[in-house]
XYZ file of C-alpha atoms in Angstrom:
456
model
C 0.000 0.000 0.000
C 1.293 3.441 -0.892
C 2.139 5.575 2.142
C 0.395 8.896 2.666
C 2.446 12.077 2.912
C 1.861 12.163 6.651
C 2.940 8.557 7.195
C 6.186 9.263 5.369
C 7.120 11.770 8.069
C 8.578 8.902 10.041
C 11.435 10.816 11.669
C 9.443 11.811 14.724
C 11.732 12.405 17.679
C 9.428 10.502 20.028
C 9.887 7.316 18.002
C 13.656 7.821 17.961
C 13.676 8.304 21.715
C 11.781 5.054 22.249
C 14.388 3.224 20.164
C 17.373 4.459 22.191
C 16.113 5.216 25.688
C 19.283 4.115 27.498
C 21.623 6.485 25.651
C 19.313 9.396 26.371
C 18.769 8.316 29.975
C 22.521 7.967 30.543
C 23.125 11.373 28.977
C 20.690 12.938 31.420
C 22.077 10.964 34.346
C 25.835 11.228 33.825
C 26.561 14.170 31.535
C 26.512 17.846 32.427
C 23.346 19.393 31.053
C 24.678 22.124 28.752
C 22.961 21.180 25.480
C 19.356 21.112 24.268
C 19.181 18.083 22.015
C 16.297 16.398 20.191
C 15.475 12.913 21.459
C 17.345 10.938 18.831
C 20.688 9.154 18.906
C 22.946 9.168 15.863
C 24.968 6.034 15.206
C 26.815 6.551 11.913
C 27.072 8.618 8.778
C 28.032 8.344 5.134
C 28.651 11.265 2.838
C 25.993 13.933 3.390
C 23.773 11.619 5.439
C 23.655 10.482 9.063
C 21.608 7.664 10.590
C 20.064 7.205 14.003
C 20.036 4.018 16.038
C 16.754 2.944 14.429
C 18.360 3.141 10.980
C 16.487 6.273 9.947
C 18.255 8.489 7.450
C 18.796 12.249 7.692
C 20.259 14.593 5.088
C 22.769 16.591 7.102
C 22.745 20.336 6.426
C 24.626 20.977 9.691
C 27.877 19.077 8.985
C 28.570 19.059 12.709
C 28.205 22.885 12.629
C 30.335 23.415 9.517
C 32.942 20.790 10.469
C 32.639 17.706 8.242
C 33.611 19.483 5.026
C 34.236 16.185 3.209
C 31.136 14.520 4.620
C 30.862 11.615 7.028
C 33.042 8.483 6.820
C 35.121 9.902 3.981
C 37.163 6.920 2.756
C 40.523 8.713 2.559
C 40.051 10.362 5.954
C 39.067 7.008 7.463
C 42.097 5.302 5.908
C 44.487 7.979 7.230
C 42.998 7.792 10.726
C 43.271 3.998 10.751
C 46.837 3.979 9.462
C 48.144 6.733 11.726
C 46.460 5.180 14.767
C 48.724 2.151 14.323
C 51.836 4.363 14.187
C 51.778 7.432 16.430
C 48.725 9.286 17.741
C 50.398 11.576 20.267
C 53.880 12.427 21.483
C 53.403 15.963 22.910
C 55.427 18.988 21.866
C 58.451 17.768 23.794
C 59.463 16.165 20.503
C 59.173 16.768 16.770
C 56.729 14.759 14.684
C 56.626 14.594 10.902
C 53.039 15.756 10.320
C 52.777 19.056 12.226
C 55.404 20.877 10.134
C 54.012 19.252 6.983
C 50.550 20.652 7.650
C 51.972 24.028 8.661
C 53.893 24.265 5.413
C 50.821 23.338 3.388
C 48.665 25.938 5.162
C 51.213 28.708 4.570
C 51.868 27.728 0.955
C 48.204 27.207 0.060
C 47.235 30.534 1.621
C 49.903 32.616 -0.082
C 49.601 30.909 -3.472
C 45.825 31.382 -3.499
C 46.212 35.131 -2.883
C 49.279 36.364 -4.796
C 48.045 39.955 -4.659
C 48.590 40.046 -0.893
C 51.531 42.156 0.284
C 50.881 42.914 3.974
C 50.023 41.072 7.169
C 50.323 37.318 6.696
C 51.242 38.019 3.040
C 54.141 40.355 3.828
C 57.095 39.688 1.555
C 59.487 38.717 4.293
C 62.211 36.101 4.187
C 60.913 34.486 7.378
C 57.324 34.170 6.111
C 54.098 33.421 7.976
C 54.088 30.798 10.741
C 51.549 28.399 12.285
C 50.711 27.379 15.861
C 48.432 24.354 16.338
C 45.728 24.053 18.986
C 42.822 21.662 19.516
C 39.793 23.832 18.766
C 38.572 27.160 17.472
C 38.221 28.831 20.842
C 41.802 27.810 21.693
C 43.012 29.259 18.407
C 41.312 32.537 19.263
C 42.720 32.503 22.797
C 46.206 32.118 21.367
C 45.625 34.944 18.894
C 44.499 37.235 21.724
C 47.592 36.351 23.747
C 49.797 37.152 20.772
C 48.032 40.500 20.377
C 48.633 41.334 24.032
C 52.328 40.582 23.679
C 52.506 42.584 20.458
C 51.053 45.558 22.331
C 53.918 45.393 24.817
C 56.357 45.195 21.908
C 54.920 48.351 20.320
C 55.280 50.250 23.587
C 58.804 48.954 24.270
C 59.882 49.887 20.749
C 58.632 53.457 21.224
C 56.177 53.162 18.330
C 53.138 54.719 20.000
C 51.605 57.791 18.428
C 52.607 61.257 19.641
C 49.051 62.065 20.724
C 49.042 59.307 23.314
C 49.186 60.106 26.986
C 52.603 59.864 28.609
C 51.031 57.368 31.001
C 50.683 54.911 28.148
C 54.280 55.436 27.131
C 55.326 54.564 30.659
C 53.146 51.500 31.164
C 53.208 48.834 28.440
C 50.203 47.096 30.019
C 47.966 49.972 28.987
C 48.262 48.985 25.303
C 46.215 45.878 25.957
C 42.748 46.717 24.657
C 40.896 44.165 22.538
C 38.034 45.036 20.188
C 35.370 42.772 18.702
C 32.060 43.421 16.949
C 28.359 42.902 17.474
C 27.098 39.596 16.108
C 30.513 37.973 16.380
C 31.105 34.586 17.965
C 34.643 33.664 18.988
C 34.241 30.873 21.536
C 33.224 29.962 25.078
C 36.561 30.096 26.954
C 37.108 33.213 29.025
C 39.071 35.404 26.632
C 37.068 34.433 23.551
C 33.831 34.763 25.526
C 34.783 38.291 26.567
C 34.866 39.178 22.860
C 31.598 37.406 22.026
C 29.074 40.170 22.626
C 26.006 38.089 23.420
C 24.458 38.501 26.895
C 23.097 34.945 26.725
C 26.652 33.619 26.708
C 28.387 36.300 28.781
C 26.054 37.212 31.645
C 26.406 34.021 33.756
C 30.204 34.353 33.751
C 30.865 38.024 34.449
C 33.137 39.744 35.240
C 34.898 39.150 31.952
C 38.517 39.932 31.139
C 39.340 43.662 31.352
C 40.038 45.731 28.265
C 37.585 43.959 25.950
C 35.086 46.195 24.147
C 32.558 45.724 21.367
C 31.838 48.014 18.413
C 29.043 47.784 15.870
C 29.751 45.459 12.928
C 30.121 47.303 9.616
C 30.088 50.736 11.307
C 33.197 52.663 10.284
C 32.582 55.638 12.638
C 32.049 53.406 15.663
C 35.010 51.187 14.813
C 37.251 54.242 14.452
C 36.195 55.487 17.887
C 36.756 52.158 19.638
C 40.070 51.190 18.011
C 42.674 53.570 19.424
C 46.282 53.743 20.567
C 45.490 51.579 23.590
C 44.199 48.766 21.366
C 46.559 45.838 20.819
C 44.245 43.626 18.757
C 40.972 43.576 16.836
C 39.132 40.333 16.041
C 36.452 40.039 13.359
C 34.721 37.407 11.235
C 34.760 38.267 7.510
C 31.426 36.420 7.371
C 29.574 35.884 10.635
C 28.156 32.389 11.112
C 26.601 32.154 14.578
C 25.612 35.818 14.209
C 23.190 35.009 11.390
C 25.265 34.825 8.166
C 26.288 38.441 7.711
C 29.258 39.499 5.579
C 31.549 42.391 6.416
C 31.414 45.283 3.941
C 34.528 45.899 1.878
C 34.731 49.559 2.931
C 34.478 48.541 6.578
C 37.261 45.962 6.334
C 39.472 48.364 4.421
C 38.935 51.067 7.041
C 39.574 48.535 9.809
C 42.886 47.476 8.288
C 43.917 51.105 7.888
C 42.920 51.968 11.453
C 44.860 49.021 12.900
C 47.935 50.215 11.011
C 47.459 53.743 12.330
C 47.357 52.711 15.984
C 49.728 49.717 15.877
C 47.105 47.029 16.553
C 46.950 43.518 15.113
C 44.043 42.625 12.828
C 42.779 39.103 13.533
C 40.408 37.331 11.145
C 38.384 34.593 12.795
C 37.817 32.204 9.868
C 36.942 29.236 12.037
C 33.535 28.854 10.368
C 33.782 30.860 7.153
C 37.272 29.701 6.145
C 38.763 26.660 4.417
C 36.424 26.546 1.435
C 33.083 27.272 3.079
C 32.719 30.601 1.205
C 33.763 29.082 -2.133
C 37.276 30.487 -1.633
C 40.084 28.994 0.423
C 39.597 31.873 2.869
C 36.629 34.213 3.059
C 39.014 37.186 3.160
C 40.224 36.183 -0.298
C 36.995 37.778 -1.490
C 38.324 41.128 -0.202
C 40.904 43.498 -1.736
C 44.574 43.024 -0.852
C 44.590 46.099 1.389
C 42.289 44.247 3.813
C 44.820 41.492 4.587
C 45.014 40.300 8.222
C 47.959 39.911 10.602
C 46.506 36.702 12.059
C 43.994 34.115 10.817
C 42.419 31.583 13.159
C 40.994 28.321 11.845
C 39.600 25.038 13.139
C 36.233 23.475 12.277
C 36.766 21.724 8.897
C 40.546 21.405 9.058
C 40.523 17.722 10.072
C 36.920 16.837 9.170
C 35.891 16.262 12.771
C 39.183 15.243 14.375
C 39.782 18.051 16.946
C 42.281 20.621 15.678
C 42.739 24.366 15.512
C 45.475 26.607 14.150
C 46.725 30.183 14.252
C 48.401 31.573 11.138
C 50.503 34.612 12.026
C 52.397 37.205 10.014
C 56.195 37.520 10.113
C 56.046 40.567 12.409
C 53.987 38.585 14.930
C 56.124 35.466 14.617
C 59.308 37.351 15.438
C 58.043 38.524 18.850
C 56.709 35.135 20.007
C 59.423 33.115 21.728
C 59.968 29.745 23.383
C 57.618 29.360 26.330
C 55.227 32.144 25.314
C 52.458 29.679 24.468
C 51.945 25.940 24.580
C 49.595 22.978 24.296
C 49.661 19.318 25.234
C 47.584 17.897 22.388
C 47.918 20.586 19.711
C 49.895 19.551 16.645
C 49.579 15.834 17.335
C 50.478 13.611 14.354
C 47.000 12.095 13.985
C 45.116 15.394 13.661
C 47.814 16.981 11.512
C 48.005 14.087 9.085
C 44.230 14.166 8.663
C 44.499 17.933 8.231
C 46.894 17.409 5.323
C 44.396 15.088 3.636
C 41.479 17.487 4.116
C 43.418 20.554 2.960
C 44.645 18.708 -0.130
C 41.018 18.008 -1.071
C 39.664 21.479 -0.373
C 42.505 23.435 -1.933
C 41.827 22.567 -5.566
C 40.078 24.681 -8.213
C 37.622 21.853 -8.909
C 36.568 21.488 -5.269
C 36.112 25.222 -4.709
C 34.217 25.516 -7.998
C 31.840 22.814 -6.761
C 31.240 24.748 -3.526
C 30.385 27.883 -5.500
C 28.124 26.019 -7.917
C 26.386 24.144 -5.104
C 25.807 27.444 -3.323
C 24.298 28.911 -6.483
C 22.027 25.875 -6.867
C 20.893 26.221 -3.255
C 20.214 29.937 -3.638
C 18.344 29.441 -6.898
C 16.198 26.595 -5.578
C 15.334 28.450 -2.393
C 14.567 31.678 -4.243
C 11.696 30.050 -6.100
C 10.400 28.088 -3.125
C 10.549 30.964 -0.631
C 9.334 33.781 -2.885
C 5.634 33.439 -1.909
C 6.567 33.769 1.774
C 8.931 36.765 1.664
C 7.508 39.493 3.873
C 5.579 36.903 5.858
C 7.190 33.817 7.363
C 10.492 34.551 5.589
C 12.497 37.773 5.840
C 15.268 36.888 3.364
C 17.970 34.415 2.408
C 21.621 35.431 2.255
C 25.149 34.064 2.164
C 27.826 32.825 -0.179
C 29.205 29.446 -1.167
C 27.798 26.882 1.264
C 27.573 29.293 4.187
C 23.974 30.429 3.839
C 21.083 31.501 5.985
C 17.328 31.848 5.761
C 16.040 34.482 8.168
C 12.510 33.922 9.432
C 10.168 36.431 11.017
C 9.966 34.356 14.204
C 11.810 31.681 16.195
C 13.066 28.988 13.774
C 12.706 26.109 16.245
C 9.445 24.907 14.746
C 10.869 24.872 11.217
C 13.919 22.929 12.420
C 11.558 20.379 13.983
C 9.482 20.097 10.819
C 12.615 19.585 8.745
C 13.934 16.918 11.084
C 10.609 15.061 10.847
C 11.123 15.056 7.064
C 14.691 13.790 7.316
C 16.693 17.050 7.115
C 18.963 18.324 9.889
C 19.295 22.092 10.284
C 20.941 24.392 12.837
C 19.823 27.813 14.013
C 21.817 31.039 14.194
C 21.061 34.488 15.589
C 18.259 36.762 14.377
C 15.775 33.921 13.769
C 18.043 32.511 11.088
C 18.360 28.944 9.820
C 22.016 28.245 9.063
C 22.656 26.062 5.990
C 26.125 24.508 6.178
C 26.096 21.093 4.474
C 29.288 19.176 3.691
C 31.191 21.035 0.988
C 31.080 18.061 -1.383
C 27.307 17.582 -1.136
C 25.870 16.640 -4.531
C 23.635 19.010 -6.466
C 20.837 16.441 -6.175
C 21.066 16.478 -2.386
C 21.283 20.278 -2.354
C 18.008 20.366 -4.320
C 16.479 17.752 -2.033
C 17.339 19.790 1.051
C 15.979 22.972 -0.502
C 12.720 21.195 -1.391
C 12.286 20.025 2.209
C 12.932 23.543 3.499
C 10.370 24.912 1.063
C 7.816 22.331 2.199
C 8.472 23.186 5.858
C 8.106 26.918 5.241
C 4.806 26.267 3.510
C 3.534 24.254 6.467
C 4.834 26.852 8.944
C 2.966 29.581 7.071
C -0.190 27.475 7.151
C 0.145 26.881 10.886
C 0.633 30.576 11.580
C -2.391 31.461 9.443
C -4.680 29.085 11.309
C -3.283 29.793 14.793
């Protein structure tokens, strides 16, 4: 007998919960309650799909929050993990390993070769070149970048490079050039320094007081940025495209003015490309979409670099590298051979013209499909869609939780962002057919949501 449309919505979370009660019960009993999860338990994945413990299939438009760039159970990634696990997983940074410098070299080379027009910051034509420090996550990469900025501030003061208009008190106390600036809508992590620069009361309020010297200016506001970034600022951190903040891109004029202002006051410009970098925008780095005079001093990265194996990295310019010395920073797990070898495999896949072209084309397909499906609801349920590559968002006029639930019931996993936005971040190698399938489900869910709101 042919199933009805309603009976095909078999992904109900209640059914999934009944199938795996012990995992959910043990989560509630033994794990700290910091996440709001639907009542389903995932067991495995393949490509752009994941499966729960009942065998039900879900098209994954979350990719572990923009992490599994090559999809789930990628055969080459799996083979590298298996092989390296039989050789050397960890040895600490007491000793050299062969894969950390290999990945560092590939990051530096790929970055500079993909952006030959760059001449400043990490692209400065210096014999020593840009350098890499490895961490275990995005928030750790940002913490390291903020530490480097603080030390650079001391260097500027010690070198007598402060502007003449600065108070003599600043000249006499290097700690006063320690200010850090971030922007509204930005998300930089949950650890204390990164949290202090993530201007969201929901995240910050329970953990105040935050670190001193951290201030927030309005994203894309040149006048406000110019007022906040001054001679006491040592570092400025910004996402070229905000992910958690609702998929908003920085304006070219803003980024150009920000670069110029950092140069004027001797502050480091840090680009947080943890979510928007490494192919997600359709370019190796999102800042490669900007003019050369917007180049950063530091780039932080993490999410997709090892396709789910924990890793983060900080790419720093020559002028930053030369003031960071032995003992200034460290990590136990960062740069381990397993994560770095996987990182080499992932970067080799992403950093090809064919792969990046696919990301751009897939993004265009997604935008085109959604444009037709969402058009009748613009000004009602839907505010707009926006984004680039496979970093896209659909902003709704109300809380997106219901739409996420409807999509999950139809076999599509979505993740929310700020401003009532659905974030669309599928694996970067998702097929056009699956992109269209996901868009069709979203369109169907929007239609039902509009119907529910009309009859409410």
